[in-house]
Coordinates of C-alpha atoms and ligand atoms in Angstrom, one line a residue:
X1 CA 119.8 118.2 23.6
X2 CA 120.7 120.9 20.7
X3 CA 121.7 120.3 17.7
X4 CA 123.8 122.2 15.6
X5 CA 126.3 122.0 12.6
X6 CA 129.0 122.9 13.9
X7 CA 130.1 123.1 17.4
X8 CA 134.0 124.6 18.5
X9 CA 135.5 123.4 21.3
X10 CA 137.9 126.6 22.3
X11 CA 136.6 130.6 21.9
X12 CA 140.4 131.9 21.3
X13 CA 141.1 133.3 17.7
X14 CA 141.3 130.3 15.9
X15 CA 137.7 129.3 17.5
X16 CA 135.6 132.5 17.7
X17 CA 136.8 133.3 14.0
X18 CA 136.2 130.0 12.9
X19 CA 132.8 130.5 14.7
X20 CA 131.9 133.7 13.1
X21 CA 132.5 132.7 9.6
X22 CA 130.3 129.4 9.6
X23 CA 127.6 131.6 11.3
X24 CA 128.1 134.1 8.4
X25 CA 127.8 131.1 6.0
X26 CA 124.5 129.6 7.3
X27 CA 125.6 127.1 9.5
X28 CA 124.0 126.9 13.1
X29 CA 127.3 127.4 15.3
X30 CA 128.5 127.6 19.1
X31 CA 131.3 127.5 20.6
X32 CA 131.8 126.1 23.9
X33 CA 134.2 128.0 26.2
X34 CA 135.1 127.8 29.9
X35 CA 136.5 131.0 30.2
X36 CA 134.4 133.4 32.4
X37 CA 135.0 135.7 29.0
X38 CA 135.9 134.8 25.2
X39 CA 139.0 135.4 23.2
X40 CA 141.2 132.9 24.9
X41 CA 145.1 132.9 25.9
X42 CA 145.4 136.0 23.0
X43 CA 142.7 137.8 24.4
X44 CA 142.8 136.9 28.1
X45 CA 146.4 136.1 29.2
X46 CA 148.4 136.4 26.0
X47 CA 149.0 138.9 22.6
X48 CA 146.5 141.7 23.8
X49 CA 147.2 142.3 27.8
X50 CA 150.9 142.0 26.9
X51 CA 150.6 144.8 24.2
X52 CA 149.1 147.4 26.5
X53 CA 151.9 147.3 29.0
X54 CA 154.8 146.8 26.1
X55 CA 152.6 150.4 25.0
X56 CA 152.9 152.1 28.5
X57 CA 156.0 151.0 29.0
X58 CA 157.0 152.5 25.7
X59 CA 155.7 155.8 27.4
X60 CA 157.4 155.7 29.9
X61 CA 160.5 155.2 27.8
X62 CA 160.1 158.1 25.5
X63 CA 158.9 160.3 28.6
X64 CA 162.5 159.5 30.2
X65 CA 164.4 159.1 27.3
X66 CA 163.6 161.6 24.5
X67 CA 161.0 164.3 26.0
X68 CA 163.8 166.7 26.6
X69 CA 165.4 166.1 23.8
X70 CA 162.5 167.8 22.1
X71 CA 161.8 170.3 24.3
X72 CA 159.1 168.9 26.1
X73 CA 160.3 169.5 29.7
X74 CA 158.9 168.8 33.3
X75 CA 158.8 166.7 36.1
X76 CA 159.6 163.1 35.0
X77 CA 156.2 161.0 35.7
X78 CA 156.3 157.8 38.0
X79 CA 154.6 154.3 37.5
X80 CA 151.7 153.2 39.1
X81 CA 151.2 150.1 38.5
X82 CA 147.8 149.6 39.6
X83 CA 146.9 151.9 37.7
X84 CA 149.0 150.6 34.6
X85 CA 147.5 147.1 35.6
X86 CA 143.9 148.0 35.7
X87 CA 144.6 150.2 31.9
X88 CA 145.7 146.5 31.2
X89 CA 142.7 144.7 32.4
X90 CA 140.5 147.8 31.0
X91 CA 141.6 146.8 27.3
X92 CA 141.4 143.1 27.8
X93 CA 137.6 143.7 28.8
X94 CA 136.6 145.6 26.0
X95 CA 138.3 143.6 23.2
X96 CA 136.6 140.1 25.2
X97 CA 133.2 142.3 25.0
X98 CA 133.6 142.7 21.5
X99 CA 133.5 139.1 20.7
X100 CA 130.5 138.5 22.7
X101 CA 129.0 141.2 21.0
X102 CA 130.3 139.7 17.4
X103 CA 128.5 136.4 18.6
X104 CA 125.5 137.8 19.1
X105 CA 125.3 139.8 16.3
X106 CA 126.8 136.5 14.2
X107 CA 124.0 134.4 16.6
X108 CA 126.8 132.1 17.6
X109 CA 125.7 130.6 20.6
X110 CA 128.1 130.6 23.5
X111 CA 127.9 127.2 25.5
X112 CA 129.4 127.9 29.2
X113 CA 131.7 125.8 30.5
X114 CA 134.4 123.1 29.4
X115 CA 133.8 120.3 26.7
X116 CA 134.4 116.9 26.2
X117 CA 133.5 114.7 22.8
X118 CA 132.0 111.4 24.4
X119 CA 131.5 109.8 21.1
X120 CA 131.6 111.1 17.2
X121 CA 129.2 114.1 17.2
X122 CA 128.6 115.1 20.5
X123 CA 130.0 117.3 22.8
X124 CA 129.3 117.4 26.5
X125 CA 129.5 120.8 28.8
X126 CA 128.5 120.3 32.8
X127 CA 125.1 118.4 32.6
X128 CA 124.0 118.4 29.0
X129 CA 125.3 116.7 25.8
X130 CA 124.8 118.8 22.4
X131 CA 124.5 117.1 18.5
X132 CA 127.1 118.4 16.0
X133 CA 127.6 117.4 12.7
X134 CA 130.9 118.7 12.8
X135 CA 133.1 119.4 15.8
X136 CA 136.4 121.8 15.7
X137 CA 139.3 121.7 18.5
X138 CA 140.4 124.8 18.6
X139 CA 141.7 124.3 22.4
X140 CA 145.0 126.2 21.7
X141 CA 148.1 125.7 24.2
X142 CA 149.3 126.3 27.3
X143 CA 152.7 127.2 28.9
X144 CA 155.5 124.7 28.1
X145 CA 157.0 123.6 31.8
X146 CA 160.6 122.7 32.7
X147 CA 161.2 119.9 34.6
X148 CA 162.2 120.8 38.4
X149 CA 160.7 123.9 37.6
X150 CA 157.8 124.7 39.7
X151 CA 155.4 127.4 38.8
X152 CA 153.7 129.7 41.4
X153 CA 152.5 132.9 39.4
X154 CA 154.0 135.1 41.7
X155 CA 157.7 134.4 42.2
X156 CA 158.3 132.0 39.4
X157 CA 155.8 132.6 36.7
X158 CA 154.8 132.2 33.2
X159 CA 153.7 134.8 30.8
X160 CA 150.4 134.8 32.8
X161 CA 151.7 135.8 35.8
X162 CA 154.0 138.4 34.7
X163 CA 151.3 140.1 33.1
X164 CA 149.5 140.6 36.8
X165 CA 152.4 140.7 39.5
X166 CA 152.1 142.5 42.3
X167 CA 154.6 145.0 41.9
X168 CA 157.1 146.3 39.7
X169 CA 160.4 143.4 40.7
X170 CA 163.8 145.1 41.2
X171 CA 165.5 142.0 38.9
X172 CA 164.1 139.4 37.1
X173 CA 165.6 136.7 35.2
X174 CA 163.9 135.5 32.0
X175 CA 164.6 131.3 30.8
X176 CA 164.1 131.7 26.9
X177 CA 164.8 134.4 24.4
X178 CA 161.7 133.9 22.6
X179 CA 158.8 136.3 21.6
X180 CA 157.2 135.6 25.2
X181 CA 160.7 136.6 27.2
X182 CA 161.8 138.8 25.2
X183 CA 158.4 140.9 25.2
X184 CA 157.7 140.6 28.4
X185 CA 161.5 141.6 28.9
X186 CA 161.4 144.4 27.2
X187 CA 158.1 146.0 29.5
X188 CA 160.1 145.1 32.8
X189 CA 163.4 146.2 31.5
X190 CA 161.7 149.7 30.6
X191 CA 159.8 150.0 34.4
X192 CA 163.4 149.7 35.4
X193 CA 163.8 145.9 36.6
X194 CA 167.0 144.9 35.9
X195 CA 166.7 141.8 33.7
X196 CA 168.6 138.9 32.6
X197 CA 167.7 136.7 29.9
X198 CA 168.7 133.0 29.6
X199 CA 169.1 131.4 26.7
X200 CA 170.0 127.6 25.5
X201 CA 170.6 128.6 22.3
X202 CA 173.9 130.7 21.0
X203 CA 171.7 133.5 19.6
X204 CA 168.1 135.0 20.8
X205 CA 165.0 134.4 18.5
X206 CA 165.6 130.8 17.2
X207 CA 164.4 130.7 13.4
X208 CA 164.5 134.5 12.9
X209 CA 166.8 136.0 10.2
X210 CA 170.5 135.8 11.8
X211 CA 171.8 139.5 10.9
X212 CA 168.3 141.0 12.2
X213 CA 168.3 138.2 15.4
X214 CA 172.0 140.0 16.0
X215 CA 170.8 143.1 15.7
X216 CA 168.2 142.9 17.7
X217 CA 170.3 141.3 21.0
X218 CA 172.3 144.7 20.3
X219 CA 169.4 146.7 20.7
X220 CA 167.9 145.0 23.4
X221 CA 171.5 145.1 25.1
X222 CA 171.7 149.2 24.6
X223 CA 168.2 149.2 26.5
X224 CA 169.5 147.5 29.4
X225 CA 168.2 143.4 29.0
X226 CA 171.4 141.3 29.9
X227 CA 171.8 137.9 27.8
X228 CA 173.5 134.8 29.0
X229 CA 173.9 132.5 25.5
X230 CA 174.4 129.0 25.6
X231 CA 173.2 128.2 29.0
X232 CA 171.1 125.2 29.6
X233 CA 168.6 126.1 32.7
X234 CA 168.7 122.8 35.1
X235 CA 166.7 124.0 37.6
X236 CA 165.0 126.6 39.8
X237 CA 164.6 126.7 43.9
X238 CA 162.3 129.5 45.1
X239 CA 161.5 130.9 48.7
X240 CA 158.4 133.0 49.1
X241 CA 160.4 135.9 47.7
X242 CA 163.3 135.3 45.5
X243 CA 163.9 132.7 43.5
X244 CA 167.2 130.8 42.3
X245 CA 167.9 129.7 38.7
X246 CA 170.6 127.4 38.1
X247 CA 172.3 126.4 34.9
X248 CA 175.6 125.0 32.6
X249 CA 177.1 126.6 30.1
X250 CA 177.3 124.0 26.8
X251 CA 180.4 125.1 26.1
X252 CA 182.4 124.0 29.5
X253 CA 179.5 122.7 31.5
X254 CA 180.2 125.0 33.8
X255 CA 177.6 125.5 36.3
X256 CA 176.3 129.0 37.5
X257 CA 173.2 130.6 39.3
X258 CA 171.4 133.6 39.1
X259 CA 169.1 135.3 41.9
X260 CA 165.9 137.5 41.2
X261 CA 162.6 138.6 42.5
X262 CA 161.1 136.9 39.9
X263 CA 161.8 134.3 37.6
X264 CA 160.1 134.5 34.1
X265 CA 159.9 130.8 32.4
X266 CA 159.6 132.0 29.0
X267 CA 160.8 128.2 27.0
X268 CA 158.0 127.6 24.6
X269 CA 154.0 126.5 24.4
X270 CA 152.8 123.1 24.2
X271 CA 149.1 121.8 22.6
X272 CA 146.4 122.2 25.3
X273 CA 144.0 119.0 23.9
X274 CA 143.7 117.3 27.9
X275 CA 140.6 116.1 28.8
X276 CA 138.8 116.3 25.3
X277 CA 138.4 112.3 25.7
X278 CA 140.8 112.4 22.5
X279 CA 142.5 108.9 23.4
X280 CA 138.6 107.1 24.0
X281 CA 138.2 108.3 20.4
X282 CA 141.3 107.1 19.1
X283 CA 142.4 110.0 17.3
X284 CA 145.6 110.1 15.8
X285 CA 148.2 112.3 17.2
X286 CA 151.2 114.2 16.4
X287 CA 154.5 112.6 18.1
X288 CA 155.5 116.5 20.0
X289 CA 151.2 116.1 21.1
X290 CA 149.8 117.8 18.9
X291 CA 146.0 116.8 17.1
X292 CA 147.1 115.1 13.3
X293 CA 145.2 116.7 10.5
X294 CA 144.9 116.2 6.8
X295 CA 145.6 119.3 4.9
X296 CA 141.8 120.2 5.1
X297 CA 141.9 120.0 9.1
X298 CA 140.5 116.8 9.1
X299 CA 141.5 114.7 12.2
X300 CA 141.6 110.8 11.8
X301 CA 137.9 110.4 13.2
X302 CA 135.2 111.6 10.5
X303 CA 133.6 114.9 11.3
X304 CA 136.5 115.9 13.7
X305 CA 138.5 118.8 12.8
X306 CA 141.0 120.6 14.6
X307 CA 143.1 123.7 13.9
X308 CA 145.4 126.4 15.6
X309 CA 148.0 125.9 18.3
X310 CA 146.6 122.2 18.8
X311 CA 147.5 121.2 15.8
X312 CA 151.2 121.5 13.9
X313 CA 152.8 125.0 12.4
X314 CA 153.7 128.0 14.0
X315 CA 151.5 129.2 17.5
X316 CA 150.1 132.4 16.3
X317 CA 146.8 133.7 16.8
X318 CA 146.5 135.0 12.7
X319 CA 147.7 131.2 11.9
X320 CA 144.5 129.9 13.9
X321 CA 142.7 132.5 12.3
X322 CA 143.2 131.7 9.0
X323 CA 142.8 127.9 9.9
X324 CA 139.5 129.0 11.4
X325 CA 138.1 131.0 8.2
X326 CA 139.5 128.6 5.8
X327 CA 137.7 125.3 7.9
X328 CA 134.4 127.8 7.7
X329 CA 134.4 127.7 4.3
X330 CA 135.2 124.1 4.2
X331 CA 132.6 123.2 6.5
X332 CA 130.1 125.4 4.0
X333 CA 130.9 123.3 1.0
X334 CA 133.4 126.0 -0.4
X335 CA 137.6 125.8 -0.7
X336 CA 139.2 127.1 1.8
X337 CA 142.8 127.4 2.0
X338 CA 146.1 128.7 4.3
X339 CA 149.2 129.5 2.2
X340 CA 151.9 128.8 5.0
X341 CA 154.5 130.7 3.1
X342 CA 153.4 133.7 3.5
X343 CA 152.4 133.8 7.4
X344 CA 154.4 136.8 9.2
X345 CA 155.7 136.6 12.8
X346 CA 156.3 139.8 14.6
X347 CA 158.0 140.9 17.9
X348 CA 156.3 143.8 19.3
X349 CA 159.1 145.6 21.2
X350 CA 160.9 148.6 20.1
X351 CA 161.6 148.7 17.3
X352 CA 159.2 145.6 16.0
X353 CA 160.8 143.0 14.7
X354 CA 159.2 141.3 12.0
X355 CA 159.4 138.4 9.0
X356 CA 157.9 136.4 6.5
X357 CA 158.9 133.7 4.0
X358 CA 162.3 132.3 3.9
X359 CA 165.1 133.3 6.1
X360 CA 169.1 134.0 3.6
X361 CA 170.1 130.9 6.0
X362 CA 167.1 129.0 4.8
X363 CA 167.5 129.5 0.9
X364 CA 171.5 129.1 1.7
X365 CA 170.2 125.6 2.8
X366 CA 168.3 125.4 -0.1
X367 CA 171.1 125.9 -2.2
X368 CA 169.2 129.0 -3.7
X369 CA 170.4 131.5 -6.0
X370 CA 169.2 134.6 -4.6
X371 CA 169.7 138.1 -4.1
X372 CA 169.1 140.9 -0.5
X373 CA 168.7 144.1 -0.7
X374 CA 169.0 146.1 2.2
X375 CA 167.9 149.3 4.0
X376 CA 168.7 151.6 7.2
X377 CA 165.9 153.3 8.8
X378 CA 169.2 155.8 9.3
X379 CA 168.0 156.2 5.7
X380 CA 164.4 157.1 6.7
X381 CA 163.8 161.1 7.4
X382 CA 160.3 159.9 9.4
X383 CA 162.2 157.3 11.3
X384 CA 165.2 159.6 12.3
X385 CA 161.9 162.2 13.4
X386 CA 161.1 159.5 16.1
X387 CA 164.1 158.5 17.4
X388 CA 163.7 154.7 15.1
X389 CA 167.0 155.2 12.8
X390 CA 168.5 151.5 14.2
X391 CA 167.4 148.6 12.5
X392 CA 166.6 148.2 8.4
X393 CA 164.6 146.4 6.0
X394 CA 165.8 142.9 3.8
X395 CA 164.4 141.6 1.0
X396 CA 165.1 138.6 -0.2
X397 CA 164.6 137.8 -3.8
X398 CA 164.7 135.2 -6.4
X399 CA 168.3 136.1 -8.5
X400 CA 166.9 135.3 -11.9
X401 CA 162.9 136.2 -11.8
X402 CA 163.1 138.8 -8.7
X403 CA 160.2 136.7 -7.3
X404 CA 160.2 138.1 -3.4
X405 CA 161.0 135.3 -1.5
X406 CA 161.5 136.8 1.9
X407 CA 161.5 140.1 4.2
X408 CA 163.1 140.9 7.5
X409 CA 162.5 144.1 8.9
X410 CA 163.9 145.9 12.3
X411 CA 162.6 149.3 12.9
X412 CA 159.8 151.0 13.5
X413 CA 156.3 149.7 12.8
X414 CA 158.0 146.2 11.2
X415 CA 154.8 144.8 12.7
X416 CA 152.7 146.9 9.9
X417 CA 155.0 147.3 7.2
X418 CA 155.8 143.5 6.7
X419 CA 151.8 143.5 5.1
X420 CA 152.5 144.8 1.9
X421 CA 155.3 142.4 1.4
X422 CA 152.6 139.6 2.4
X423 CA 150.4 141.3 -0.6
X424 CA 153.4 141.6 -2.5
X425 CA 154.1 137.6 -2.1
X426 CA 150.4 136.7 -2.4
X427 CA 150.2 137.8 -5.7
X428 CA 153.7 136.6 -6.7
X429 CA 155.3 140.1 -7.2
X430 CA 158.8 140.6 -7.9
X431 CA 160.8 142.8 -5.9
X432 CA 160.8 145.8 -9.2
X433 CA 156.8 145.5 -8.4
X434 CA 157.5 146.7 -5.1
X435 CA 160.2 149.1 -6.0
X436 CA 158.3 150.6 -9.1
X437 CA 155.1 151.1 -6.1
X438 CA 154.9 154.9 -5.6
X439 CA 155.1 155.4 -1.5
X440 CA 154.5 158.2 0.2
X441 CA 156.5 160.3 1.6
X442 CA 157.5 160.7 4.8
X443 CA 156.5 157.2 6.2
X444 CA 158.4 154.3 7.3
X445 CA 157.4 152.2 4.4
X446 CA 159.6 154.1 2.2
X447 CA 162.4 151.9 3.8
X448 CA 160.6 148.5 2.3
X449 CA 160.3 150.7 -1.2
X450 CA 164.2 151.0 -1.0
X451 CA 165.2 147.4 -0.2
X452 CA 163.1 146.4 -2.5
X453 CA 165.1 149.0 -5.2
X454 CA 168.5 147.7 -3.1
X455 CA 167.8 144.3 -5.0
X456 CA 167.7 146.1 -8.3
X457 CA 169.6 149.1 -9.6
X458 CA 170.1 150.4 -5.9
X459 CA 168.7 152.3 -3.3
X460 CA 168.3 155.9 -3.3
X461 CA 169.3 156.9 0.3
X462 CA 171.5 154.7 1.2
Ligands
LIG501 P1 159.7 130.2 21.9 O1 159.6 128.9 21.4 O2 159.5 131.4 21.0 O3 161.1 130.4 22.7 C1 161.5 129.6 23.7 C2 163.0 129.8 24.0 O4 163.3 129.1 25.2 C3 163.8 129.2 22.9 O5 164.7 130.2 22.4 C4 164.5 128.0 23.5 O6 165.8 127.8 23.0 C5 164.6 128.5 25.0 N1 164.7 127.4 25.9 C6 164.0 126.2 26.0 N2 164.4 125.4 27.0 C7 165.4 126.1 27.7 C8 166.3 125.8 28.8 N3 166.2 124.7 29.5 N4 167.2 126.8 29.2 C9 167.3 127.9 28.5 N5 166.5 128.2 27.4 C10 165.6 127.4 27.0 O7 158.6 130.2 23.1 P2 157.9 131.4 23.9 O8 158.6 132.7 23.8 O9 157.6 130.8 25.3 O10 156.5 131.6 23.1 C11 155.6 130.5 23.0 C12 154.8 130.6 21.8 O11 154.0 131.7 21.8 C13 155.7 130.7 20.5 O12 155.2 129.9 19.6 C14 155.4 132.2 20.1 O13 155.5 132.3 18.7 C15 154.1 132.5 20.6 N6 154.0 133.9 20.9 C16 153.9 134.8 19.9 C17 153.9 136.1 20.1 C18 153.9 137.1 19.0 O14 153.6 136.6 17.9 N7 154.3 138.3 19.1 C19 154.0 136.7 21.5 C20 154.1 135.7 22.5 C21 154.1 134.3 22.2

């Protein structure tokens, strides 16, 4: 039997960064991971494989769409998606590599296999049971299912399978406008699948900022994704080749059905904590099933911690990042600590679509006196270069201190720019600090300099 201070239960990002920082502050660390390779969902079946086909995709789209336009002429390439598959699997392989090599360097020992906590300081994996003096469940989630829904990965699938099927689908219909349908949307819409996207709610992105939300379903609709609003998905029958989705419309109860190739269930992600032997333990849970913590990760049996999608807050690989660095730290005798207000979320279709802080329906809510100020990318010379002029920056900001409260941004790169408005909020800046920031020019980030001057004297190229 080893012992060790610390062992994670879960290699994803909340657990290998979690995992490298205790190792960096002294304390003798594995993780335990069943995996054949580390990283978890993100790495594996999740935020990186889907990035490298939303990137060819993209390719593909400017190649059709805007090579002529600046004179770059020729035959019009064609897909192979092998190929584009195995580019796919290429880029998951070296990023899982790189956290093997991270725990070697770190000497974070990798324990093979999947764990269970018999009792208060030990974890079992297969035949041997290891000492810890504390234990992290950083397990993550796992595909939310509908019931009557059943998923095969090849006709109706989850995110996993439609990042490995077996060819391109002619239609597809997508249950859910979230960041999973709409993403993997986007990449089918752009290799020409003709895609429809079902969607309880009256408007896509639930939570987003409503003006960028609408903006975006515009976008998407100019690029070819279809949206059905409002529909409550009751079920799905599949043969070996198509598959049927049925639904009612809230507002008549009207009941419709929609035939594809393949059907995308897209409806949200649910704590993966099974088999840990939580409920022998007795720890306390959430009522929605997820692992209750204190606010220093803490779970309700001593020297059990738990952080990232297992336990309450948004399910984002930086948000179990952060939990994972700031338990470290904990765990080392230091303070660590997540500031939840300032946690971005990002889209990564084209254009991004990206946030932080509160939403203007939030602070209406809140009965907050505030102020926006807006910005087109039609404004932007380096936007309008690349064919990204739809789509603007917000800022929201406090009316009577100018405190940035808030920024939604739908353009290009909103995935990078919305950073310096998380520096910006870190250190409490108004939105003059931001305005009175010398950008340079031509870059997209000039847009975030001129909402930021929108919520003062004005913008200057608007
Ligand atoms: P989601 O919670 O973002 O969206 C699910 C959508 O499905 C909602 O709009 C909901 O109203 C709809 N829905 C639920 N039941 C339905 C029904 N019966 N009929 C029709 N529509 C229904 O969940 P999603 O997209 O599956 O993503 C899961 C998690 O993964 C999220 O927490 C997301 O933040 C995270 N994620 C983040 C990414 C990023 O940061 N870029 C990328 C992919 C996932």
């Amino acid at each position: 039997m080893a012992e060790f201070d610390v062992i994670i239960i879960g290699g994803g990002p909340g657990g290998y960064v979690c995992a490298i920082r205790c190792a960096q502050l002294g304390l003798k660390t594995a993780v335990v991971e069943g995996r054949e390779t580390l990283g978890g969902t993100c790495l594996n079946v999740g935020c990186i494989p889907s990035k490298a086909l939303l990137h060819a995709s993209h390719q593909l789209h400017e190649v059709h769409e805007n090579f002529e336009k600046m004179g770059i002429m020729g035959a019009r390439p064609k897909v192979d998606w092998g190929r584009m598959l195995a580019y796919k699997d290429d880029v998951i392989g070296q990023n899982t590599k790189g956290i093997e090599f991270l725990f070697k360097k770190n000497k974070v020992t990798w324990l093979k296999g999947w764990g269970t906590i018999p009792e208060p300081g030990k974890v079992t994996v297969g035949d041997e049971t290891h000492a810890a003096k504390s234990i992290v469940i950083a397990t993550g989630s796992e595909p939310s299912m509908l019931p009557g829904v059943e998923i095969d990965e090849k006709v109706v699938v989850t995110s996993t399978g439609a990042l490995a099927l077996p060819k391109v689908p002619k239609s597809m219909v997508v249950i859910g406008a979230g960041v999973i349908g709409l993403e993997m949307g986007s990449v089918y819409a752009r290799l020409g699948t003709e895609v429809t996207v079902v969607e309880y709610l009256d408007a896509i992105t639930p939570g987003m900022d409503a003006e960028v939300a609408r903006t975006f379903q515009r976008i998407l609709g100019k690029q070819g994704l279809k949206f059905v609003l409002g529909a409550a998905v009751q079920g799905v029958s599949a043969t070996k080749t198509k598959a049927t989705v049925s639904y009612k419309l809230r507002k008549d109860d009207s009941e419709h059905s929609l035939a594809a190739d393949v059907v995308l269930v897209a409806t949200g992600r649910r704590p993966y904590t099974e088999g840990l032997g939580l409920d022998a333990l007795g720890v306390e849970m959430e009522p929605r099933g997820q692992v209750r913590t204190d606010g220093h990760f803490a779970t309700s049996v001593k020297g059990l911690y738990a952080i990232g999608d297992a336990i309450t807050g948004p399910m984002l690989a930086h948000k179990a990042e952060d939990e994972g660095m700031a338990l470290a730290e904990i765990l080392a005798g230091k303070h660590g600590h997540v500031n939840y207000g300032v946690i971005p979320g990002v889209v990564y279709t084209t254009p991004e679509v990206a946030s932080v802080g509160a939403t203007e329906e939030e602070l209406k809510e809140q009965g907050r006196a505030y102020k926006a100020g807006k910005f087109s990318f039609m404004g932007n010379g380096r936007a309008k270069a690349v064919f990204q002029g739809e789509g603007f920056v917000k800022i929201l900001a406090d009316k009577v201190t100018d405190r940035i409260l808030g920024a939604h941004i739908i353009g290009p790169a909103a995935g990078d720019l919305i950073h310096e408005v998380c520096v910006a909020m870190e250190f409490g800046a108004s939105a003059q600090d931001l305005a009175l920031t010398c950008h340079a020019h031509p870059t997209f980030s000039e847009a975030v300099r001129e909402a930021a001057l929108a919520c003062g004297d004005g913008a200057i190229h608007a």
